[in-house]
CSV table of C-alpha atoms in Angstrom, one decimal:
chain,number,residue,atom,x,y,z
A,1,UNK,CA,-3.1,1.5,-16.6
A,2,UNK,CA,-0.8,4.0,-14.4
A,3,UNK,CA,2.9,3.1,-14.7
A,4,UNK,CA,5.8,4.8,-12.8
A,5,UNK,CA,8.4,4.9,-10.2
A,6,UNK,CA,8.3,5.8,-6.6
A,7,UNK,CA,11.3,6.5,-4.4
A,8,UNK,CA,11.4,5.1,-0.9
A,9,UNK,CA,13.4,6.7,1.7
A,10,UNK,CA,13.7,6.6,5.7
A,11,UNK,CA,10.9,9.0,6.8
A,12,UNK,CA,13.1,10.1,9.9
A,13,UNK,CA,16.3,10.8,8.4
A,14,UNK,CA,15.7,10.7,4.4
A,15,UNK,CA,18.1,8.1,3.9
A,16,UNK,CA,17.3,6.6,0.3
A,17,UNK,CA,16.0,3.2,0.7
A,18,UNK,CA,15.0,1.8,-2.9
A,19,UNK,CA,13.2,2.6,-6.0
A,20,UNK,CA,9.7,0.8,-6.6
A,21,UNK,CA,8.8,0.5,-10.5
A,22,UNK,CA,5.1,-0.1,-10.3
A,23,UNK,CA,2.1,-0.6,-12.7
A,24,UNK,CA,-1.4,-1.1,-11.6
A,25,UNK,CA,-5.1,-1.0,-13.0
A,26,UNK,CA,-8.8,-1.7,-12.0
A,27,UNK,CA,-10.1,-5.1,-13.1
A,28,UNK,CA,-13.0,-7.3,-13.3
A,29,UNK,CA,-12.1,-8.6,-9.7
A,30,UNK,CA,-11.3,-5.4,-8.3
A,31,UNK,CA,-7.7,-3.8,-8.4
A,32,UNK,CA,-4.2,-5.2,-9.1
A,33,UNK,CA,-0.8,-3.6,-8.3
A,34,UNK,CA,2.5,-5.0,-9.2
A,35,UNK,CA,6.1,-3.9,-8.6
A,36,UNK,CA,9.7,-4.3,-8.5
A,37,UNK,CA,12.0,-2.9,-6.1
A,38,UNK,CA,15.7,-1.8,-6.9
A,39,UNK,CA,18.4,-0.3,-4.5
A,40,UNK,CA,19.4,3.2,-5.8
A,41,UNK,CA,22.4,1.9,-7.5
A,42,UNK,CA,20.0,-0.7,-9.6
A,43,UNK,CA,20.1,-3.9,-7.9
A,44,UNK,CA,16.9,-6.0,-7.4
A,45,UNK,CA,15.9,-6.4,-3.7
A,46,UNK,CA,12.3,-7.5,-4.2
A,47,UNK,CA,8.5,-7.3,-5.5
A,48,UNK,CA,4.9,-6.7,-4.5
A,49,UNK,CA,2.0,-8.2,-6.3
A,50,UNK,CA,-1.4,-7.5,-4.6
A,51,UNK,CA,-4.9,-8.1,-6.1
A,52,UNK,CA,-8.0,-6.6,-4.4
A,53,UNK,CA,-11.7,-7.5,-4.7
A,54,UNK,CA,-14.1,-4.9,-5.7
A,55,UNK,CA,-14.9,-4.3,-1.9
A,56,UNK,CA,-11.0,-3.7,-1.3
A,57,UNK,CA,-10.1,-7.0,0.5
A,58,UNK,CA,-7.0,-8.8,-0.2
A,59,UNK,CA,-7.7,-11.6,-2.5
A,60,UNK,CA,-4.0,-12.3,-3.1
A,61,UNK,CA,-0.7,-10.9,-1.8
A,62,UNK,CA,2.9,-12.1,-2.6
A,63,UNK,CA,5.8,-10.0,-1.2
A,64,UNK,CA,9.6,-10.9,-1.7
A,65,UNK,CA,12.4,-9.2,0.1
A,66,UNK,CA,15.8,-10.2,1.1
A,67,UNK,CA,15.0,-13.9,-0.4
A,68,UNK,CA,12.1,-13.9,2.3
A,69,UNK,CA,8.5,-14.6,0.8
A,70,UNK,CA,5.2,-13.8,2.1
A,71,UNK,CA,2.0,-15.1,0.4
A,72,UNK,CA,-1.5,-13.9,1.9
A,73,UNK,CA,-5.1,-13.4,1.5
A,74,UNK,CA,-8.3,-12.4,3.2
A,75,UNK,CA,-9.6,-15.5,5.0
A,76,UNK,CA,-11.0,-15.7,8.5
A,77,UNK,CA,-9.5,-12.1,9.0
A,78,UNK,CA,-6.2,-12.3,7.1
A,79,UNK,CA,-3.9,-15.3,6.7
A,80,UNK,CA,-0.5,-15.7,5.2
A,81,UNK,CA,2.5,-18.1,5.0
A,82,UNK,CA,6.1,-16.7,5.3
A,83,UNK,CA,8.9,-18.6,4.0
A,84,UNK,CA,12.6,-18.3,5.0
A,85,UNK,CA,15.5,-18.0,2.4
A,86,UNK,CA,16.3,-21.1,2.5
A,87,UNK,CA,12.9,-22.3,1.6
A,88,UNK,CA,13.0,-25.2,4.1
A,89,UNK,CA,11.0,-23.3,6.7
A,90,UNK,CA,7.3,-21.9,6.4
A,91,UNK,CA,5.5,-20.2,9.0
A,92,UNK,CA,1.6,-19.5,8.8
A,93,UNK,CA,-0.3,-16.7,10.6
A,94,UNK,CA,-3.6,-15.6,11.1
A,95,UNK,CA,-4.9,-12.5,12.6
A,96,UNK,CA,-8.6,-11.1,12.9
A,97,UNK,CA,-7.3,-7.9,11.0
A,98,UNK,CA,-9.1,-6.2,8.0
A,99,UNK,CA,-6.0,-6.2,5.6
A,100,UNK,CA,-2.4,-6.1,5.3
A,101,UNK,CA,0.2,-3.1,5.0
A,102,UNK,CA,3.9,-2.5,4.6
A,103,UNK,CA,6.3,-0.2,3.0
A,104,UNK,CA,4.8,-0.2,-0.5
A,105,UNK,CA,2.5,2.7,-1.6
A,106,UNK,CA,0.0,-0.2,-2.7
A,107,UNK,CA,-1.0,-0.7,0.8
A,108,UNK,CA,-2.0,3.0,1.3
A,109,UNK,CA,-4.1,2.7,-2.0
A,110,UNK,CA,-5.5,-0.7,-0.6
A,111,UNK,CA,-6.5,0.6,2.7
A,112,UNK,CA,-8.4,3.7,1.2
A,113,UNK,CA,-10.2,1.3,-1.3
A,114,UNK,CA,-11.3,-0.9,1.9
A,115,UNK,CA,-12.4,2.1,3.9
A,116,UNK,CA,-14.0,4.4,0.9
A,117,UNK,CA,-14.0,7.3,3.1
A,118,UNK,CA,-15.9,10.8,2.7
A,119,UNK,CA,-14.7,14.0,3.9
A,120,UNK,CA,-17.8,14.5,6.0
A,121,UNK,CA,-17.3,10.9,7.7
A,122,UNK,CA,-15.7,10.5,11.1
A,123,UNK,CA,-12.4,8.9,11.3
A,124,UNK,CA,-12.5,5.2,11.0
A,125,UNK,CA,-10.5,2.5,12.9
A,126,UNK,CA,-8.8,-0.4,11.1
A,127,UNK,CA,-6.5,-3.3,12.1
A,128,UNK,CA,-3.8,-4.2,9.7
A,129,UNK,CA,-0.9,-6.8,9.6
A,130,UNK,CA,2.1,-5.0,8.6
A,131,UNK,CA,5.3,-6.9,7.0
A,132,UNK,CA,8.2,-5.0,7.9
A,133,UNK,CA,11.7,-4.9,5.8
A,134,UNK,CA,14.1,-6.4,5.4
A,135,UNK,CA,12.6,-9.8,6.5
A,136,UNK,CA,9.0,-9.4,6.2
A,137,UNK,CA,8.5,-9.9,9.8
A,138,UNK,CA,4.5,-9.4,10.4
A,139,UNK,CA,3.5,-6.9,13.0
A,140,UNK,CA,-0.3,-6.2,13.6
A,141,UNK,CA,-1.1,-2.5,14.1
A,142,UNK,CA,-4.4,-0.4,14.7
A,143,UNK,CA,-4.5,3.0,13.0
A,144,UNK,CA,-7.3,5.6,12.5
A,145,UNK,CA,-8.2,7.1,9.0
A,146,UNK,CA,-9.9,10.1,8.3
A,147,UNK,CA,-10.7,11.9,4.7
A,148,UNK,CA,-9.8,15.5,5.6
A,149,UNK,CA,-10.4,17.1,2.2
A,150,UNK,CA,-11.2,16.1,-1.5
A,151,UNK,CA,-9.8,19.2,-3.9
A,152,UNK,CA,-10.0,19.1,-7.9
A,153,UNK,CA,-6.6,20.5,-9.6
A,154,UNK,CA,-6.6,21.5,-13.1
A,155,UNK,CA,-4.1,19.6,-15.5
A,156,UNK,CA,-3.4,19.2,-19.0
A,157,UNK,CA,-5.3,16.0,-19.1
A,158,UNK,CA,-8.3,17.5,-17.2
A,159,UNK,CA,-9.1,17.9,-13.5
A,160,UNK,CA,-7.5,15.7,-11.1
A,161,UNK,CA,-9.0,14.7,-7.8
A,162,UNK,CA,-6.6,14.7,-4.8
A,163,UNK,CA,-7.7,13.2,-1.5
A,164,UNK,CA,-5.9,14.2,1.7
A,165,UNK,CA,-6.0,11.7,4.5
A,166,UNK,CA,-5.0,12.0,8.1
A,167,UNK,CA,-3.7,8.5,9.5
A,168,UNK,CA,-3.0,8.2,13.2
A,169,UNK,CA,-1.1,5.2,14.9
A,170,UNK,CA,-3.3,4.2,18.0
A,171,UNK,CA,-0.6,3.0,20.0
A,172,UNK,CA,1.7,5.9,19.7
A,173,UNK,CA,-0.8,8.7,18.9
A,174,UNK,CA,1.5,9.5,15.9
A,175,UNK,CA,0.0,11.3,12.9
A,176,UNK,CA,1.0,11.6,9.3
A,177,UNK,CA,-0.6,12.9,6.1
A,178,UNK,CA,-1.3,10.7,2.8
A,179,UNK,CA,-2.2,12.6,-0.6
A,180,UNK,CA,-3.6,10.2,-3.0
A,181,UNK,CA,-5.2,10.6,-6.5
A,182,UNK,CA,-7.2,7.5,-8.1
A,183,UNK,CA,-4.8,4.6,-7.5
A,184,UNK,CA,-1.4,6.8,-7.2
A,185,UNK,CA,0.1,8.1,-4.0
A,186,UNK,CA,1.3,11.6,-4.8
A,187,UNK,CA,2.9,12.0,-1.5
A,188,UNK,CA,3.3,10.1,2.0
A,189,UNK,CA,6.1,9.6,4.8
A,190,UNK,CA,8.9,7.9,3.1
A,191,UNK,CA,7.2,7.7,-0.2
A,192,UNK,CA,7.9,10.1,-3.3
A,193,UNK,CA,6.3,9.7,-6.6
A,194,UNK,CA,9.0,10.2,-9.0
A,195,UNK,CA,7.8,9.5,-12.6
A,196,UNK,CA,4.1,8.5,-13.8
A,197,UNK,CA,3.9,7.6,-17.6
A,198,UNK,CA,0.0,7.5,-17.8
A,199,UNK,CA,-2.7,9.2,-15.6
A,200,UNK,CA,-4.4,7.5,-12.6
A,201,UNK,CA,-7.1,5.2,-12.8
A,202,UNK,CA,-10.6,6.4,-11.6
A,203,UNK,CA,-12.6,4.1,-9.3
A,204,UNK,CA,-16.4,3.8,-9.7
A,205,UNK,CA,-18.4,4.8,-6.7
A,206,UNK,CA,-19.3,1.4,-4.7
A,207,UNK,CA,-23.2,1.2,-4.3
């Protein structure tokens, strides 16, 4: 069960935004990721709780940020309920999309589990509902993912396989690179892995 801390920053001007203290692990149903977010000074700002099924689809999502809350799951595409800070208004949403996304590194892992790309495969298009900070506003976006290469790196605990993905925003054409090993993001725009207490989990190949 990997445990660690990511630092999140603005990908454009590198302003520190928050720290995400996480743990995650494969389980009988698929994979679960739980985290708490704090400001650089240590104040609690939100949380992420995401469970995937064995095919990488979101079984359950719960987000908290700035007293806003989102609960969602894969149902007729993806379905969610967003509640305002007072708790008096709840808005339902449904989009024919594949999965959810947001600022948490969990969503990058989730997308790779859904797509199961190989280095020889062509780029794959995916539609995501992204919840944007700080009020978890939903936005639908289309991306293209390609696995550029897979490399093994020697470590004290044995070889570590690192996947390098190229992600393209189809509305703007903007591209960026994501490096992932197992269920841990090593590097991505706005994301840095600061601490990792235990090695990443490995996933069995889907048959």
